[in-house]
PDB file of C-alpha atoms in Angstrom:
ATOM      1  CA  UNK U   1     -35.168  27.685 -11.233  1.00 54.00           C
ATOM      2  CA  UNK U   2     -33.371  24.882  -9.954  1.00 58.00           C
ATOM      3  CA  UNK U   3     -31.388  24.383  -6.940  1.00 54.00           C
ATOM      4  CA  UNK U   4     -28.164  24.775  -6.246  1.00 48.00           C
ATOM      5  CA  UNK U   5     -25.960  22.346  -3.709  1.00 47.00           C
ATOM      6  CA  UNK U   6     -25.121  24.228  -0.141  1.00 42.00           C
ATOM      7  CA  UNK U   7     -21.773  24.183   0.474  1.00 47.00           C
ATOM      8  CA  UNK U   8     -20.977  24.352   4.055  1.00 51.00           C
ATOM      9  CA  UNK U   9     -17.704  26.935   4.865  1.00 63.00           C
ATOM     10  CA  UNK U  10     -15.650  25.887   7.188  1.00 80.00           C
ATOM     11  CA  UNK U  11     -15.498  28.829   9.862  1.00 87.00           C
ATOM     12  CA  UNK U  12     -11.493  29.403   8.930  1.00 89.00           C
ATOM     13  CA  UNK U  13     -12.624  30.341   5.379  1.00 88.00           C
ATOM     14  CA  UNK U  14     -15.240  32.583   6.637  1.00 90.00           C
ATOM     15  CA  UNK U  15     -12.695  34.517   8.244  1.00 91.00           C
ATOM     16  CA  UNK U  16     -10.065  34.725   5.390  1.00 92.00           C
ATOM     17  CA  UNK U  17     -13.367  35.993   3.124  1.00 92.00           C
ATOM     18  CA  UNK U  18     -13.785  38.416   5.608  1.00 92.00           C
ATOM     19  CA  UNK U  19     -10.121  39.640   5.758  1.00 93.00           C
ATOM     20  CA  UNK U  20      -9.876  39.218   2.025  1.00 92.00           C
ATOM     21  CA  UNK U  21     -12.800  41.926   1.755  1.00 91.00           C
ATOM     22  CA  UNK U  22     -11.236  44.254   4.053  1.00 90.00           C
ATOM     23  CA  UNK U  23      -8.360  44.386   1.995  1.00 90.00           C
ATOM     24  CA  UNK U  24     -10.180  44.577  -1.089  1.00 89.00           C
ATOM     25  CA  UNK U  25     -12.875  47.168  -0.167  1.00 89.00           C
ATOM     26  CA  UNK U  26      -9.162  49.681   0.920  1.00 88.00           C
ATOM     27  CA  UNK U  27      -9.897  48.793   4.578  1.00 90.00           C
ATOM     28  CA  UNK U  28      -6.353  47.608   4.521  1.00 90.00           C
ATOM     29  CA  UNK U  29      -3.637  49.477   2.589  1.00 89.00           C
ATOM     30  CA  UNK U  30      -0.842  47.549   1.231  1.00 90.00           C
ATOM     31  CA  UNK U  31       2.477  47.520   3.512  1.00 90.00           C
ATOM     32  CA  UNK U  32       0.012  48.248   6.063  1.00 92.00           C
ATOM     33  CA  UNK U  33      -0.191  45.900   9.392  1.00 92.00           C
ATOM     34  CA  UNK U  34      -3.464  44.219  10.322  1.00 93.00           C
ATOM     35  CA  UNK U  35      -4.483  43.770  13.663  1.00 92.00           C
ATOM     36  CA  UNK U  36      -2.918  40.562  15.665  1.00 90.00           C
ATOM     37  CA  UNK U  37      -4.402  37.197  15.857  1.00 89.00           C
ATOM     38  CA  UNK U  38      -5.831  38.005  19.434  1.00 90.00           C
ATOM     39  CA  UNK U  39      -7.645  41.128  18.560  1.00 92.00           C
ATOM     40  CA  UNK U  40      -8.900  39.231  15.395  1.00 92.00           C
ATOM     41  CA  UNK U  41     -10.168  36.353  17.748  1.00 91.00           C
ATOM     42  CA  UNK U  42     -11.718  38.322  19.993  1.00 93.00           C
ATOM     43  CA  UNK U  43     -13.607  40.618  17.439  1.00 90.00           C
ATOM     44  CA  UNK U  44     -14.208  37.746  15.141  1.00 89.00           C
ATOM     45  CA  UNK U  45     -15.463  35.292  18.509  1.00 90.00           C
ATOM     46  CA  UNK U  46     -13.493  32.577  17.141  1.00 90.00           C
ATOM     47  CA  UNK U  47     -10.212  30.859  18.377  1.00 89.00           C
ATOM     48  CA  UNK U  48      -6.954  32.190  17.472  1.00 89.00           C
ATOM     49  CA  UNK U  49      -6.042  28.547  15.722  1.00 88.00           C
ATOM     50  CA  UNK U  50      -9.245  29.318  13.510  1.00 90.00           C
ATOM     51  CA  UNK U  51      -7.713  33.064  12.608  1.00 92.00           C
ATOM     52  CA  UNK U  52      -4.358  31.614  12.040  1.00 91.00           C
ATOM     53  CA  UNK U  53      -5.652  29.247   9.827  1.00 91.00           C
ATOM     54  CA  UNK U  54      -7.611  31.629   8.081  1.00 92.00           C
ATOM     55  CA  UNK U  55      -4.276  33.836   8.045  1.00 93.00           C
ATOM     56  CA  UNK U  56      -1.936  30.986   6.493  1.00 92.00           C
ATOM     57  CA  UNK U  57      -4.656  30.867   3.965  1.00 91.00           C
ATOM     58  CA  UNK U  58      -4.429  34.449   3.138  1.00 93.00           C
ATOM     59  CA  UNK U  59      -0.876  33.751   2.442  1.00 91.00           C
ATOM     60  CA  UNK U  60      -1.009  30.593   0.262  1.00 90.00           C
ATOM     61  CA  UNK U  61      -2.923  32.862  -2.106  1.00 90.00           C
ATOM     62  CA  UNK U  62      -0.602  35.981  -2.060  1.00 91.00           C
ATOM     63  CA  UNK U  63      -2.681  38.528  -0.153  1.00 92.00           C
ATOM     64  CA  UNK U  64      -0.613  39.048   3.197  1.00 93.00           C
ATOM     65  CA  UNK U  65       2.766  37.940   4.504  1.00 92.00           C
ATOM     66  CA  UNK U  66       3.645  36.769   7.714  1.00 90.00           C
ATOM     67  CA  UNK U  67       7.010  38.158   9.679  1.00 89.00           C
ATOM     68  CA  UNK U  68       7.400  36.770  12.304  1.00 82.00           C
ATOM     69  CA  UNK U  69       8.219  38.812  15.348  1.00 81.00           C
ATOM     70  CA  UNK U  70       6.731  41.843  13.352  1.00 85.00           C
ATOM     71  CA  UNK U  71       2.905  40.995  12.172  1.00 89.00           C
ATOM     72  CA  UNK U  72       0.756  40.197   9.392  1.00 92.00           C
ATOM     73  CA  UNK U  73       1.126  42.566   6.315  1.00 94.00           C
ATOM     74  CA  UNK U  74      -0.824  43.016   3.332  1.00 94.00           C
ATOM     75  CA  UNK U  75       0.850  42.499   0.058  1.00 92.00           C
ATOM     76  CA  UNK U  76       0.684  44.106  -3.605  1.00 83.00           C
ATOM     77  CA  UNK U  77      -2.609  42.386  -5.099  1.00 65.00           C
ATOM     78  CA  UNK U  78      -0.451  41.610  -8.164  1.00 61.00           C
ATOM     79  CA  UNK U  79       1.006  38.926  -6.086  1.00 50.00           C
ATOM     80  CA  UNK U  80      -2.412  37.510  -5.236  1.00 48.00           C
ATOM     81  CA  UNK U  81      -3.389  34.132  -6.627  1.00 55.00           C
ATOM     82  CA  UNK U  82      -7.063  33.633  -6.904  1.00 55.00           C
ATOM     83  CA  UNK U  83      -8.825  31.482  -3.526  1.00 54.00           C
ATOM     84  CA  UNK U  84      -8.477  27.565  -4.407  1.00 54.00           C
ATOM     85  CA  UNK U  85     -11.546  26.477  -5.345  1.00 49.00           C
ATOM     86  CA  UNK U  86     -10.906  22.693  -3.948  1.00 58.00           C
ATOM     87  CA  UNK U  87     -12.392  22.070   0.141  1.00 65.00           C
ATOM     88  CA  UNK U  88      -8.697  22.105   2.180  1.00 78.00           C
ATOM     89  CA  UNK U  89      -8.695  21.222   5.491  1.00 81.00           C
ATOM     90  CA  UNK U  90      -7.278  23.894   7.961  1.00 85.00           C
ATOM     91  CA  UNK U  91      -4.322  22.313  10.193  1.00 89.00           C
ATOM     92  CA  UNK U  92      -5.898  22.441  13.414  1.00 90.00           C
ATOM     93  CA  UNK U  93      -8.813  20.805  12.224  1.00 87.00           C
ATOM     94  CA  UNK U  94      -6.319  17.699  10.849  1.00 91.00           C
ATOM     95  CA  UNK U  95      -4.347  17.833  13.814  1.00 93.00           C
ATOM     96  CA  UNK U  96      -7.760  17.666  16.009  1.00 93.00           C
ATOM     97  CA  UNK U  97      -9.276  14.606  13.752  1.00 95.00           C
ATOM     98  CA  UNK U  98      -5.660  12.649  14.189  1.00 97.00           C
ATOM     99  CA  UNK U  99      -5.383  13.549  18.282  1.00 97.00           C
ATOM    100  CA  UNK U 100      -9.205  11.858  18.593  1.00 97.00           C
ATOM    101  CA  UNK U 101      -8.219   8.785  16.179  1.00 98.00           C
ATOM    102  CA  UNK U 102      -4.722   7.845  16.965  1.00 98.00           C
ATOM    103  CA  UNK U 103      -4.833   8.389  20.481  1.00 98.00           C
ATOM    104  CA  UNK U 104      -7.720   4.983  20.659  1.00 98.00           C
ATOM    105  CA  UNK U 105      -6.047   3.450  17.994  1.00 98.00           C
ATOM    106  CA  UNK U 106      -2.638   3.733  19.818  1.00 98.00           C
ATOM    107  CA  UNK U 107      -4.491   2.131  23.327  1.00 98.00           C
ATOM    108  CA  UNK U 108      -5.764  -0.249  21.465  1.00 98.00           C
ATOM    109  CA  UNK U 109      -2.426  -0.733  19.866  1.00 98.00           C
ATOM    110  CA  UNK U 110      -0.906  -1.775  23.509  1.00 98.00           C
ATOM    111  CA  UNK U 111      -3.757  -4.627  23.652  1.00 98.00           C
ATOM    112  CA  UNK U 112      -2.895  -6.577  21.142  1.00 98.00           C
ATOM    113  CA  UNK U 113       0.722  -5.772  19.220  1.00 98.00           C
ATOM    114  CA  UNK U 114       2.719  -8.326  18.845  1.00 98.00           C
ATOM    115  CA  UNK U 115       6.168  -8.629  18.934  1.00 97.00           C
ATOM    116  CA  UNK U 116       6.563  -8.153  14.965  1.00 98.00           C
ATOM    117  CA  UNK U 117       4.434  -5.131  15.368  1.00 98.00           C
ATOM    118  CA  UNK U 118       6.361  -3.919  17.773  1.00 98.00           C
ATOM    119  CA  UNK U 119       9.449  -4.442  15.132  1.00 98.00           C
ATOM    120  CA  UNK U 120       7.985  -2.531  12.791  1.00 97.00           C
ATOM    121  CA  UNK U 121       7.056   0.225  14.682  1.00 98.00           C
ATOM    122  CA  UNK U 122      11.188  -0.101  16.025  1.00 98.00           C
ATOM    123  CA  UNK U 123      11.857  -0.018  12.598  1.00 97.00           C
ATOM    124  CA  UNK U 124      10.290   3.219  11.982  1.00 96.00           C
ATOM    125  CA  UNK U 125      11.614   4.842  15.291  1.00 96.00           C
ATOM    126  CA  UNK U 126      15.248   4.122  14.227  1.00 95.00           C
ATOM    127  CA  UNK U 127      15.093   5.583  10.219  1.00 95.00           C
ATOM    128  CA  UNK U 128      13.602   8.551  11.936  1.00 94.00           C
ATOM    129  CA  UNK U 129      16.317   9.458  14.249  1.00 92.00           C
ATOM    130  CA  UNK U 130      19.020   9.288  11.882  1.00 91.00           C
ATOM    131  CA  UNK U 131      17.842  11.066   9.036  1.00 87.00           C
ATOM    132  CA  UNK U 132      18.042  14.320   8.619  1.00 80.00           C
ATOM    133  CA  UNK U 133      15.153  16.743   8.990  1.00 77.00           C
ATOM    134  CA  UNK U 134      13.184  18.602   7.750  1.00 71.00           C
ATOM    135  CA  UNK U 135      13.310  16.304   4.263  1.00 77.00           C
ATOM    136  CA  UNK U 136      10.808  14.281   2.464  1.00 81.00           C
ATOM    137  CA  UNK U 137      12.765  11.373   4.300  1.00 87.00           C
ATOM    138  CA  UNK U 138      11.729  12.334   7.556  1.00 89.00           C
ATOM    139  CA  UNK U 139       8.005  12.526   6.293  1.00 90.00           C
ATOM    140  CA  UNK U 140       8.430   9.007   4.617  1.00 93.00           C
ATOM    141  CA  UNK U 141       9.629   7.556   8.215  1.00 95.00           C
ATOM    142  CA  UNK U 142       6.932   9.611  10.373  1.00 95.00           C
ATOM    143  CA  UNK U 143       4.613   8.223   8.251  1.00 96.00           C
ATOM    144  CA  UNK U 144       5.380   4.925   8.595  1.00 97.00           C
ATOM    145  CA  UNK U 145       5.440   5.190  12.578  1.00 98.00           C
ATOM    146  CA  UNK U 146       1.895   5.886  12.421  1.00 98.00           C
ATOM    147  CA  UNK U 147       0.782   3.443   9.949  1.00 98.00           C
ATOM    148  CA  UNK U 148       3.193   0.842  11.832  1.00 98.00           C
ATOM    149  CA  UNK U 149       0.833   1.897  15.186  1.00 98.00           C
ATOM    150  CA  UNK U 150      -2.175   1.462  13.120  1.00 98.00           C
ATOM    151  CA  UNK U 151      -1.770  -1.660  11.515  1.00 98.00           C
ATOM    152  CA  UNK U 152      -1.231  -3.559  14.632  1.00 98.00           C
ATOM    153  CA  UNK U 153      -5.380  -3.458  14.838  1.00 98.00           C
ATOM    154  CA  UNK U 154      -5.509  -5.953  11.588  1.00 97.00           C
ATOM    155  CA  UNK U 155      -7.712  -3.203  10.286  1.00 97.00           C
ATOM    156  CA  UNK U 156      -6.852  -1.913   6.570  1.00 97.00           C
ATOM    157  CA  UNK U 157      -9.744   0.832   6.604  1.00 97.00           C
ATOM    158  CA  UNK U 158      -8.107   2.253   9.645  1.00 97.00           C
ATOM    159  CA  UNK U 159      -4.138   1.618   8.043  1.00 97.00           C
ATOM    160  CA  UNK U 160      -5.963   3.748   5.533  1.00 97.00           C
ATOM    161  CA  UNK U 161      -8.139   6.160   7.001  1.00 97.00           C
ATOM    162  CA  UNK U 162      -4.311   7.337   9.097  1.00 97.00           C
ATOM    163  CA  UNK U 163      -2.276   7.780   6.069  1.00 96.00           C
ATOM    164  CA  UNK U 164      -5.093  10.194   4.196  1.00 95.00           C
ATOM    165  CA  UNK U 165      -4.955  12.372   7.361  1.00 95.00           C
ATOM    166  CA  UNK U 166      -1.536  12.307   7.868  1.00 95.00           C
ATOM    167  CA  UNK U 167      -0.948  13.197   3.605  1.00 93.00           C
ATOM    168  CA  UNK U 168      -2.864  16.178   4.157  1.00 89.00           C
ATOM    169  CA  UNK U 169       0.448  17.468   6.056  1.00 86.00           C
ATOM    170  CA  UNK U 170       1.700  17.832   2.209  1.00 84.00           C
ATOM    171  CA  UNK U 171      -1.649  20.734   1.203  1.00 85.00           C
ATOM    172  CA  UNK U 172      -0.860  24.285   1.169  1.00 88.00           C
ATOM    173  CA  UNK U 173      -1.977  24.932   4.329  1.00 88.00           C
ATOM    174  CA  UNK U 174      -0.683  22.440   6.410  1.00 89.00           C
ATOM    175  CA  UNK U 175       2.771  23.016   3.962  1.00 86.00           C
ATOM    176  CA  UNK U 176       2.843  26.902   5.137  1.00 88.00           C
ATOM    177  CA  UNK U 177       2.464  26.771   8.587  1.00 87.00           C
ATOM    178  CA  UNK U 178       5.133  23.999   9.223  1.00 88.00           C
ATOM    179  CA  UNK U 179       7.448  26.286   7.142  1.00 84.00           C
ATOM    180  CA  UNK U 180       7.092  28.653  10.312  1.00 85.00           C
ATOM    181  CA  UNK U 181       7.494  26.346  13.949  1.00 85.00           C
ATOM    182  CA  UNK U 182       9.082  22.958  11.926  1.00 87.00           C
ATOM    183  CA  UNK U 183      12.427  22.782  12.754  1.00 88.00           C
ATOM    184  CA  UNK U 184      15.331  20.390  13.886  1.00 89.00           C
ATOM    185  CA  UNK U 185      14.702  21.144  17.776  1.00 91.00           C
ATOM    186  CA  UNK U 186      10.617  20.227  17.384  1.00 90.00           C
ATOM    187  CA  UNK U 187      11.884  17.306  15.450  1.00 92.00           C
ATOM    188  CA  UNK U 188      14.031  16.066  18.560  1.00 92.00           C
ATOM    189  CA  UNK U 189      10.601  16.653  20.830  1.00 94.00           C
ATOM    190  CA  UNK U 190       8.756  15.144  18.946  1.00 94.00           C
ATOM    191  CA  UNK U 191      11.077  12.072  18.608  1.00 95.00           C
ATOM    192  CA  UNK U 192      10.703  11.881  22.174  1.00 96.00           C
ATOM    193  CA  UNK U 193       7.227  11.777  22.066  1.00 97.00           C
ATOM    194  CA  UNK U 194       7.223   9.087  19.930  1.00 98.00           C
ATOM    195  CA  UNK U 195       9.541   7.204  21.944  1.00 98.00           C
ATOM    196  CA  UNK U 196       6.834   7.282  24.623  1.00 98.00           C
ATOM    197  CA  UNK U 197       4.224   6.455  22.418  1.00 98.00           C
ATOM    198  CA  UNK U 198       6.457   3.410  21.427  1.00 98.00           C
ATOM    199  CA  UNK U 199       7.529   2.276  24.681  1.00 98.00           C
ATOM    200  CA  UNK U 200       3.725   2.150  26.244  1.00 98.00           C
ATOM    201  CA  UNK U 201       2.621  -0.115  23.210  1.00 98.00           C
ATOM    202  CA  UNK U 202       5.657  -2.026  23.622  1.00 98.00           C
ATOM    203  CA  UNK U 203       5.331  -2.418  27.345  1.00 98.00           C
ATOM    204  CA  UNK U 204       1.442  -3.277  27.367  1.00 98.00           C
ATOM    205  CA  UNK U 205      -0.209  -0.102  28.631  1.00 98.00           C
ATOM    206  CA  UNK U 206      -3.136   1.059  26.814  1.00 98.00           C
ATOM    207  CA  UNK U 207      -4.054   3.894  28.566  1.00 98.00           C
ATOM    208  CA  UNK U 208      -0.591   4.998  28.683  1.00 98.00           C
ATOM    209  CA  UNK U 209      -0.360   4.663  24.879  1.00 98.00           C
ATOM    210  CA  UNK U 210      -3.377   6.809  24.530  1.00 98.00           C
ATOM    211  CA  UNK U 211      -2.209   9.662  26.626  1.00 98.00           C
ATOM    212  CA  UNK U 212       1.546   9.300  24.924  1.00 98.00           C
ATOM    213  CA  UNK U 213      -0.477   9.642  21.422  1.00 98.00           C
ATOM    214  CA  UNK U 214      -3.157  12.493  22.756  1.00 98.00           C
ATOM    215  CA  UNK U 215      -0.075  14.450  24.175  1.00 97.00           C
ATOM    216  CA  UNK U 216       2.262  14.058  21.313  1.00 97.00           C
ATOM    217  CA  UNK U 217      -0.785  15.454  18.823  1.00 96.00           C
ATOM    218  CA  UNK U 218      -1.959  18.091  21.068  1.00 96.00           C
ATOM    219  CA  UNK U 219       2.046  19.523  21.499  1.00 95.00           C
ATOM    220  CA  UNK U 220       2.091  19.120  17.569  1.00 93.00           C
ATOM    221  CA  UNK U 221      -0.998  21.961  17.806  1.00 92.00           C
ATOM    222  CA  UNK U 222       0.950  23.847  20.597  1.00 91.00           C
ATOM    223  CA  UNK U 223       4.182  24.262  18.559  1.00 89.00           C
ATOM    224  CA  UNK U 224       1.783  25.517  15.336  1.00 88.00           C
ATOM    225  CA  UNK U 225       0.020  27.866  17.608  1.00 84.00           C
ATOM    226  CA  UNK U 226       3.457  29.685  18.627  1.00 78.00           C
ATOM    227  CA  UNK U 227       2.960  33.369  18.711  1.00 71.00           C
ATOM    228  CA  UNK U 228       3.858  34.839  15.285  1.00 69.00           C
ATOM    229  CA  UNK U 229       5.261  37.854  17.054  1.00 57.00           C
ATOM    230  CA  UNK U 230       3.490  41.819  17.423  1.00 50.00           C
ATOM    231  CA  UNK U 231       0.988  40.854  19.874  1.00 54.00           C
ATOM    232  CA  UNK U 232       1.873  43.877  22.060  1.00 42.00           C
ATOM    233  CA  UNK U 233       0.983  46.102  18.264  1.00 39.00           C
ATOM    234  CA  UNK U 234      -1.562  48.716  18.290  1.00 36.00           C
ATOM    235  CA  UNK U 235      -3.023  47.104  14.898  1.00 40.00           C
ATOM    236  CA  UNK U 236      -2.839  47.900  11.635  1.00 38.00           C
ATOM    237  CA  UNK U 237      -2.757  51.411  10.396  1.00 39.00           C
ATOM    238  CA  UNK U 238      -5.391  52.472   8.380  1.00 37.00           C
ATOM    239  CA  UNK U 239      -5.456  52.415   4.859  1.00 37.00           C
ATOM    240  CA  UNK U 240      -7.508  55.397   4.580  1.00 36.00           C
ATOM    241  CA  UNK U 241      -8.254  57.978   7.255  1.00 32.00           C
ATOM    242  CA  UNK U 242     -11.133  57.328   9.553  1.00 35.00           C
ATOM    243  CA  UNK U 243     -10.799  53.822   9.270  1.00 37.00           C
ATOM    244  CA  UNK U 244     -10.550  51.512  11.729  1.00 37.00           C
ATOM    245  CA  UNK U 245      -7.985  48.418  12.126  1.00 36.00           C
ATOM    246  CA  UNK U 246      -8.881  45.234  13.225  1.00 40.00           C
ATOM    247  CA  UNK U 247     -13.104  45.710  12.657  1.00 40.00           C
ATOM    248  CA  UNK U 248     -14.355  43.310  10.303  1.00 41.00           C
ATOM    249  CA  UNK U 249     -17.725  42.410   9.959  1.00 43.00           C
ATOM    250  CA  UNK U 250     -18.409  39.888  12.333  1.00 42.00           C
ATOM    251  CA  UNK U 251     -19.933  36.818  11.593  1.00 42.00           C
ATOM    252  CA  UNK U 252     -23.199  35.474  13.108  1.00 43.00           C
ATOM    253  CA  UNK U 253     -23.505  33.395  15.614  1.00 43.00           C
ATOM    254  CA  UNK U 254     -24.735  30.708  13.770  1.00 40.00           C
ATOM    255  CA  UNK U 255     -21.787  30.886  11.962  1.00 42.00           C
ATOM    256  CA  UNK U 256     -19.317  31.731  14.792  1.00 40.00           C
ATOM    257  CA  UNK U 257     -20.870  28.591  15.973  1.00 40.00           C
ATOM    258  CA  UNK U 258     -20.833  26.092  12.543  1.00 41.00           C
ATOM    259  CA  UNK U 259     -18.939  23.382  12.763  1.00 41.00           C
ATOM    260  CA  UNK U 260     -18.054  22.907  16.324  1.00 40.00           C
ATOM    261  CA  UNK U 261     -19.536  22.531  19.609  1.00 40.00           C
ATOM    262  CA  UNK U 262     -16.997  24.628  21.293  1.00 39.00           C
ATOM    263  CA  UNK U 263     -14.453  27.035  20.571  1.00 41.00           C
ATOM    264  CA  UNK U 264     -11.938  26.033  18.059  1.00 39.00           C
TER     265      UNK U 264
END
């Protein structure tokens, strides 16, 4: 018999299998409420960014909806889509990989910009505070702050290497959750933050830059991680009597552990 290739899951989409099973095995009736992301955390011994993500997957592929201010709900399985079958990155995990990156890239950035650098990076700053938002405009023009930040290292595979991570902003995932905490108030913070990003490179502080980048990326995570509402709830009812809400199997701690060092 031959072998078969191991795919490694990330930890989010052990969770949503998990969830998924409850739902399917009539842990979880439809209408009914499931537990809230910090009683999933806690019982799954994972970080509530990992259950969210696992949660905004859940949704992508019809199987609960998220009210915010209310809770999770689980939805008529004729609305489910099947799982995708394609590896997606959750949005923490992005947002994570781009706070590590950009934050050297924009220190190093502060070394040795030059003044057309600087321009371009100006250039970027302006078309993004006077378009409109949220549009595919004010993607184009984010975009093109970060690749202006990243290009004044001379280095294409890094020019590269940014864009990818910041395109993945445009899979499911990434595309729900926005939907929720995206709006034109986080764009004006987060214009600020770029401003500060800006004005370090431009002034010649790399360390500045760095912490300017790190703290724009990690508030990026902070406004994704706003509460979704309920967290005061009881749970879920059950679906069936005698259940339980909020006890899913809980993974090992090999797995509770896979793919990160700490907590996510």
């Amino acid at each position: 018999m031959p072998l078969e290739a191991v795919e490694a899951r990330r930890l989010y989409r052990q969770v949503a299998d998990q969830l998924r099973s409850l739902i399917d095995s009539g842990e979880y009736a439809v209408g009914s409420r499931l537990p809230t992301e910090r009683e999933l955390a806690d019982q799954l011994k994972v970080s509530r960014p990992t259950v969210r993500e696992a949660l905004i997957a859940l949704e992508v592929e019809g199987r609960v909806r998220i009210r915010v201010g209310s809770g999770i709900y689980v939805t008529e399985p004729a609305e489910a889509t099947p799982a995708p079958t394609a590896v997606i990155e959750g949005p923490f995990e992005l947002l994570r990989a781009r706070e590590f990156l950009e934050s050297a890239i924009a220190e190093q950035a502060a070394r040795v910009a030059t003044k057309e650098d600087v321009a371009r990076i100006d250039a970027a700053l302006v078309a993004m505070e006077n378009v409109e938002y949220p549009g595919e405009a004010s993607m184009i023009h984010d975009r093109a702050f970060h690749i202006a930040i990243a290009g004044c290292l001379g280095n294409a595979v890094l020019v590269r290497v940014v864009g990818e991570l910041f395109d993945q902003r445009l899979n499911p995932y990434f595309a729900q959750l926005a939907h929720y905490f995206e709006n034109p108030s986080t764009w004006r913070t987060a214009l600020s933050e770029h401003r500060a990003v800006r004005d370090a490179i431009a002034s010649r502080r790399p360390l500045a830059a760095h912490d300017a980048m790190r703290d724009h990326l990690a508030h990026s995570q902070e406004r994704f991680a706003q509460n979704f509402g309920a967290e005061t709830s009881a749970g879920a009812p059950a679906a069936r009597s005698g259940a339980q809400p909020g006890k899913p199997k809980r993974p090992s701690n090999k797995q509770a552990k896979s793919g990160s060092g700490r907590r996510r």
